[in-house]
């Protein structure tokens, strides 16, 4: 939980924000946001031109980037530096990372188009909200998670490894490992067994499986 009246002496506003304390954005926050916005524009141009420098630009945008990971533009960040991506991750077109608190992706995460990762939160008290206090809660996505297009991942959520999040789901609570969660709010509808994989070369995906994309 964010303490809306709490301050931390000796920390910058950005450090307070990243650590999960209540904050009000200052010039450093604005400058960091402008920086990542400019980098996303450069990245998009490089991507469509097949410029090999795009990987270097992506590395500059985020806090850490694992080998072989890719984000298709357009992509939007609040700050970028609070987003940490493991190896072999893929993000389709139009993803949004509002990373006032850390967003962490473990290896092998697959994300459909237009998925939103939203760490910001605001006080329910209208006086504090009008005074522009803000806060953030981290998001963690486990290894080998698949998130379908248009899903929204809300502040403070952890998604366990191997889980599947259906298209359009709104994830407001933690999702266990190996779970399949769908709907708004997202609810676990079943779990994936270890042997549930298309080992048959003639395997065809069912309409139910395709709807998760």
CSV table of C-alpha atoms in Angstrom, one decimal:
chain,number,residue,atom,x,y,z
A,1,UNK,CA,0.0,0.0,0.0
A,2,UNK,CA,1.1,3.5,-0.8
A,3,UNK,CA,1.3,5.9,2.2
A,4,UNK,CA,0.1,9.1,0.7
A,5,UNK,CA,1.5,11.5,3.3
A,6,UNK,CA,4.9,9.8,3.7
A,7,UNK,CA,8.1,11.4,2.5
A,8,UNK,CA,11.6,10.0,2.5
A,9,UNK,CA,14.4,12.4,3.4
A,10,UNK,CA,17.6,12.1,1.3
A,11,UNK,CA,15.8,10.5,-1.7
A,12,UNK,CA,15.0,12.3,-4.9
A,13,UNK,CA,11.4,12.4,-6.0
A,14,UNK,CA,12.1,9.9,-8.7
A,15,UNK,CA,13.8,7.5,-6.1
A,16,UNK,CA,10.7,7.9,-3.8
A,17,UNK,CA,8.4,7.1,-6.7
A,18,UNK,CA,10.4,4.0,-7.8
A,19,UNK,CA,10.5,2.8,-4.2
A,20,UNK,CA,6.8,2.9,-3.8
A,21,UNK,CA,6.4,6.1,-1.7
A,22,UNK,CA,3.9,8.8,-2.4
A,23,UNK,CA,5.4,11.5,-4.6
A,24,UNK,CA,4.6,14.5,-6.7
A,25,UNK,CA,6.4,14.7,-10.1
A,26,UNK,CA,9.2,17.2,-10.4
A,27,UNK,CA,11.5,18.4,-13.1
A,28,UNK,CA,13.7,15.3,-13.0
A,29,UNK,CA,10.6,13.1,-13.7
A,30,UNK,CA,9.5,15.4,-16.5
A,31,UNK,CA,13.0,15.3,-18.1
A,32,UNK,CA,13.2,11.4,-17.9
A,33,UNK,CA,9.7,11.1,-19.5
A,34,UNK,CA,10.7,13.4,-22.3
A,35,UNK,CA,13.9,11.4,-22.9
A,36,UNK,CA,12.1,8.1,-23.2
A,37,UNK,CA,9.5,9.6,-25.5
A,38,UNK,CA,12.1,10.9,-27.8
A,39,UNK,CA,13.9,7.5,-27.8
A,40,UNK,CA,10.6,5.7,-28.7
A,41,UNK,CA,10.2,7.9,-31.7
A,42,UNK,CA,13.8,7.1,-32.8
A,43,UNK,CA,13.2,3.4,-32.2
A,44,UNK,CA,10.1,3.3,-34.4
A,45,UNK,CA,12.0,4.9,-37.3
A,46,UNK,CA,14.9,2.5,-36.9
A,47,UNK,CA,12.5,-0.5,-36.6
A,48,UNK,CA,10.7,0.2,-39.9
A,49,UNK,CA,14.0,1.0,-41.6
A,50,UNK,CA,15.5,-2.3,-40.3
A,51,UNK,CA,18.3,-0.3,-38.8
A,52,UNK,CA,20.6,-2.6,-36.7
A,53,UNK,CA,21.0,0.3,-34.2
A,54,UNK,CA,17.4,-0.3,-33.0
A,55,UNK,CA,18.6,-2.9,-30.4
A,56,UNK,CA,21.0,-0.3,-28.9
A,57,UNK,CA,18.2,2.2,-28.8
A,58,UNK,CA,15.9,-0.3,-27.1
A,59,UNK,CA,18.6,-0.9,-24.5
A,60,UNK,CA,18.8,2.8,-23.8
A,61,UNK,CA,15.0,3.0,-23.3
A,62,UNK,CA,14.6,0.3,-20.6
A,63,UNK,CA,16.3,-0.5,-17.3
A,64,UNK,CA,17.6,-3.9,-18.5
A,65,UNK,CA,17.1,-6.0,-21.6
A,66,UNK,CA,17.8,-9.7,-22.0
A,67,UNK,CA,19.3,-11.3,-25.1
A,68,UNK,CA,16.9,-11.8,-28.0
A,69,UNK,CA,14.1,-9.7,-26.6
A,70,UNK,CA,12.0,-7.5,-29.0
A,71,UNK,CA,9.3,-4.9,-28.8
A,72,UNK,CA,7.4,-3.9,-31.8
A,73,UNK,CA,6.5,-0.2,-32.1
A,74,UNK,CA,4.6,1.9,-31.4
A,75,UNK,CA,5.5,1.5,-27.8
A,76,UNK,CA,5.0,3.9,-24.9
A,77,UNK,CA,6.7,4.3,-21.5
A,78,UNK,CA,6.3,6.6,-18.6
A,79,UNK,CA,10.1,6.4,-17.9
A,80,UNK,CA,11.5,3.2,-19.4
A,81,UNK,CA,14.3,2.9,-16.9
A,82,UNK,CA,11.9,1.2,-14.5
A,83,UNK,CA,11.1,-1.6,-17.0
A,84,UNK,CA,13.2,-4.7,-16.8
A,85,UNK,CA,12.9,-7.4,-19.5
A,86,UNK,CA,14.5,-10.8,-19.4
A,87,UNK,CA,15.8,-12.9,-22.3
A,88,UNK,CA,13.7,-14.1,-25.2
A,89,UNK,CA,10.7,-11.9,-24.6
A,90,UNK,CA,8.4,-10.6,-27.3
A,91,UNK,CA,5.9,-7.6,-27.2
A,92,UNK,CA,3.6,-7.0,-30.1
A,93,UNK,CA,2.5,-3.7,-31.5
A,94,UNK,CA,1.1,-0.9,-29.3
A,95,UNK,CA,2.1,-2.0,-25.8
A,96,UNK,CA,2.1,0.6,-22.9
A,97,UNK,CA,4.4,0.5,-19.9
A,98,UNK,CA,3.4,3.0,-17.2
A,99,UNK,CA,6.5,2.3,-15.1
A,100,UNK,CA,6.4,4.7,-12.2
A,101,UNK,CA,7.1,1.6,-10.2
A,102,UNK,CA,9.3,-1.3,-11.5
A,103,UNK,CA,7.8,-3.6,-14.2
A,104,UNK,CA,9.8,-6.9,-14.3
A,105,UNK,CA,9.5,-9.5,-17.0
A,106,UNK,CA,11.3,-12.8,-16.5
A,107,UNK,CA,12.6,-14.8,-19.5
A,108,UNK,CA,10.4,-16.0,-22.3
A,109,UNK,CA,7.3,-13.7,-21.8
A,110,UNK,CA,5.1,-13.4,-24.9
A,111,UNK,CA,2.8,-10.3,-25.0
A,112,UNK,CA,0.0,-9.6,-27.6
A,113,UNK,CA,-0.8,-6.2,-29.1
A,114,UNK,CA,-2.1,-3.3,-27.2
A,115,UNK,CA,-1.4,-4.7,-23.7
A,116,UNK,CA,-1.2,-2.2,-20.9
A,117,UNK,CA,1.1,-2.6,-17.8
A,118,UNK,CA,-0.1,0.1,-15.4
A,119,UNK,CA,1.8,0.7,-12.1
A,120,UNK,CA,0.5,4.2,-11.2
A,121,UNK,CA,-2.2,4.7,-8.6
A,122,UNK,CA,-3.8,7.8,-7.0
A,123,UNK,CA,-5.2,8.5,-3.6
A,124,UNK,CA,-8.9,7.9,-3.0
A,125,UNK,CA,-9.0,11.0,-0.8
A,126,UNK,CA,-10.0,13.9,-3.2
A,127,UNK,CA,-8.0,16.5,-1.3
A,128,UNK,CA,-4.7,14.5,-1.7
A,129,UNK,CA,-5.7,13.7,-5.3
A,130,UNK,CA,-6.3,17.3,-6.1
A,131,UNK,CA,-2.9,18.1,-4.6
A,132,UNK,CA,-1.4,15.9,-7.3
A,133,UNK,CA,0.0,13.2,-5.0
A,134,UNK,CA,0.7,10.0,-6.9
A,135,UNK,CA,2.0,6.5,-6.2
A,136,UNK,CA,2.9,3.3,-7.8
A,137,UNK,CA,2.9,-0.5,-7.1
A,138,UNK,CA,5.2,-2.9,-9.0
A,139,UNK,CA,4.2,-5.5,-11.6
A,140,UNK,CA,6.0,-8.8,-12.0
A,141,UNK,CA,5.5,-11.2,-14.8
A,142,UNK,CA,6.9,-14.7,-14.4
A,143,UNK,CA,8.9,-16.9,-16.8
A,144,UNK,CA,7.1,-18.2,-20.0
A,145,UNK,CA,3.9,-16.2,-19.4
A,146,UNK,CA,1.7,-15.5,-22.4
A,147,UNK,CA,-0.6,-12.4,-22.3
A,148,UNK,CA,-3.2,-12.1,-25.0
A,149,UNK,CA,-3.9,-8.9,-26.9
A,150,UNK,CA,-5.7,-6.0,-25.2
A,151,UNK,CA,-5.1,-7.2,-21.6
A,152,UNK,CA,-4.7,-4.7,-18.8
A,153,UNK,CA,-2.3,-5.5,-15.9
A,154,UNK,CA,-3.1,-3.3,-12.9
A,155,UNK,CA,-0.8,-2.0,-10.1
A,156,UNK,CA,0.8,-4.5,-7.7
A,157,UNK,CA,0.0,-7.6,-9.7
A,158,UNK,CA,2.3,-10.7,-9.9
A,159,UNK,CA,1.7,-13.2,-12.6
A,160,UNK,CA,3.2,-16.7,-11.9
A,161,UNK,CA,5.4,-18.6,-14.4
A,162,UNK,CA,3.8,-20.4,-17.3
A,163,UNK,CA,0.4,-18.6,-16.8
A,164,UNK,CA,-1.8,-17.6,-19.7
A,165,UNK,CA,-3.8,-14.3,-19.6
A,166,UNK,CA,-6.7,-14.2,-22.1
A,167,UNK,CA,-7.2,-11.4,-24.6
A,168,UNK,CA,-8.9,-8.4,-23.1
A,169,UNK,CA,-8.5,-9.6,-19.5
A,170,UNK,CA,-8.2,-7.0,-16.7
A,171,UNK,CA,-5.8,-8.5,-14.1
A,172,UNK,CA,-6.4,-6.8,-10.7
A,173,UNK,CA,-5.1,-9.7,-8.5
A,174,UNK,CA,-2.1,-12.1,-8.5
A,175,UNK,CA,-2.4,-15.0,-10.9
A,176,UNK,CA,-0.8,-18.3,-9.8
A,177,UNK,CA,1.8,-20.2,-11.9
A,178,UNK,CA,0.4,-22.4,-14.7
A,179,UNK,CA,-3.1,-20.8,-14.5
A,180,UNK,CA,-5.3,-19.7,-17.4
A,181,UNK,CA,-7.1,-16.5,-16.4
A,182,UNK,CA,-9.7,-14.7,-18.5
A,183,UNK,CA,-12.3,-11.9,-18.1
A,184,UNK,CA,-12.9,-8.6,-16.3
A,185,UNK,CA,-11.9,-9.0,-13.6
A,186,UNK,CA,-9.6,-11.8,-14.6
A,187,UNK,CA,-10.4,-15.1,-12.9
A,188,UNK,CA,-8.6,-18.5,-13.1
A,189,UNK,CA,-10.6,-20.9,-15.2
A,190,UNK,CA,-8.2,-23.8,-15.3
A,191,UNK,CA,-4.6,-24.9,-15.0
A,192,UNK,CA,-2.2,-26.1,-17.7
A,193,UNK,CA,-0.8,-29.6,-17.2
A,194,UNK,CA,2.8,-30.4,-18.0
A,195,UNK,CA,1.9,-32.8,-20.8
A,196,UNK,CA,-0.5,-30.4,-22.4
A,197,UNK,CA,1.4,-29.5,-25.5
A,198,UNK,CA,1.0,-30.1,-29.3
A,199,UNK,CA,3.6,-32.9,-29.7
A,200,UNK,CA,1.7,-34.4,-32.6
A,201,UNK,CA,2.9,-32.7,-35.9
A,202,UNK,CA,-0.7,-32.8,-37.2
A,203,UNK,CA,-2.0,-31.0,-34.1
A,204,UNK,CA,-4.5,-28.2,-34.8
A,205,UNK,CA,-5.3,-25.5,-32.3
A,206,UNK,CA,-8.8,-25.4,-31.0
A,207,UNK,CA,-11.0,-22.2,-31.3
A,208,UNK,CA,-10.9,-22.0,-27.5
A,209,UNK,CA,-7.1,-21.7,-27.6
A,210,UNK,CA,-7.1,-19.2,-30.4
A,211,UNK,CA,-9.5,-16.9,-28.5
A,212,UNK,CA,-6.8,-16.4,-25.9
A,213,UNK,CA,-4.5,-14.7,-28.5
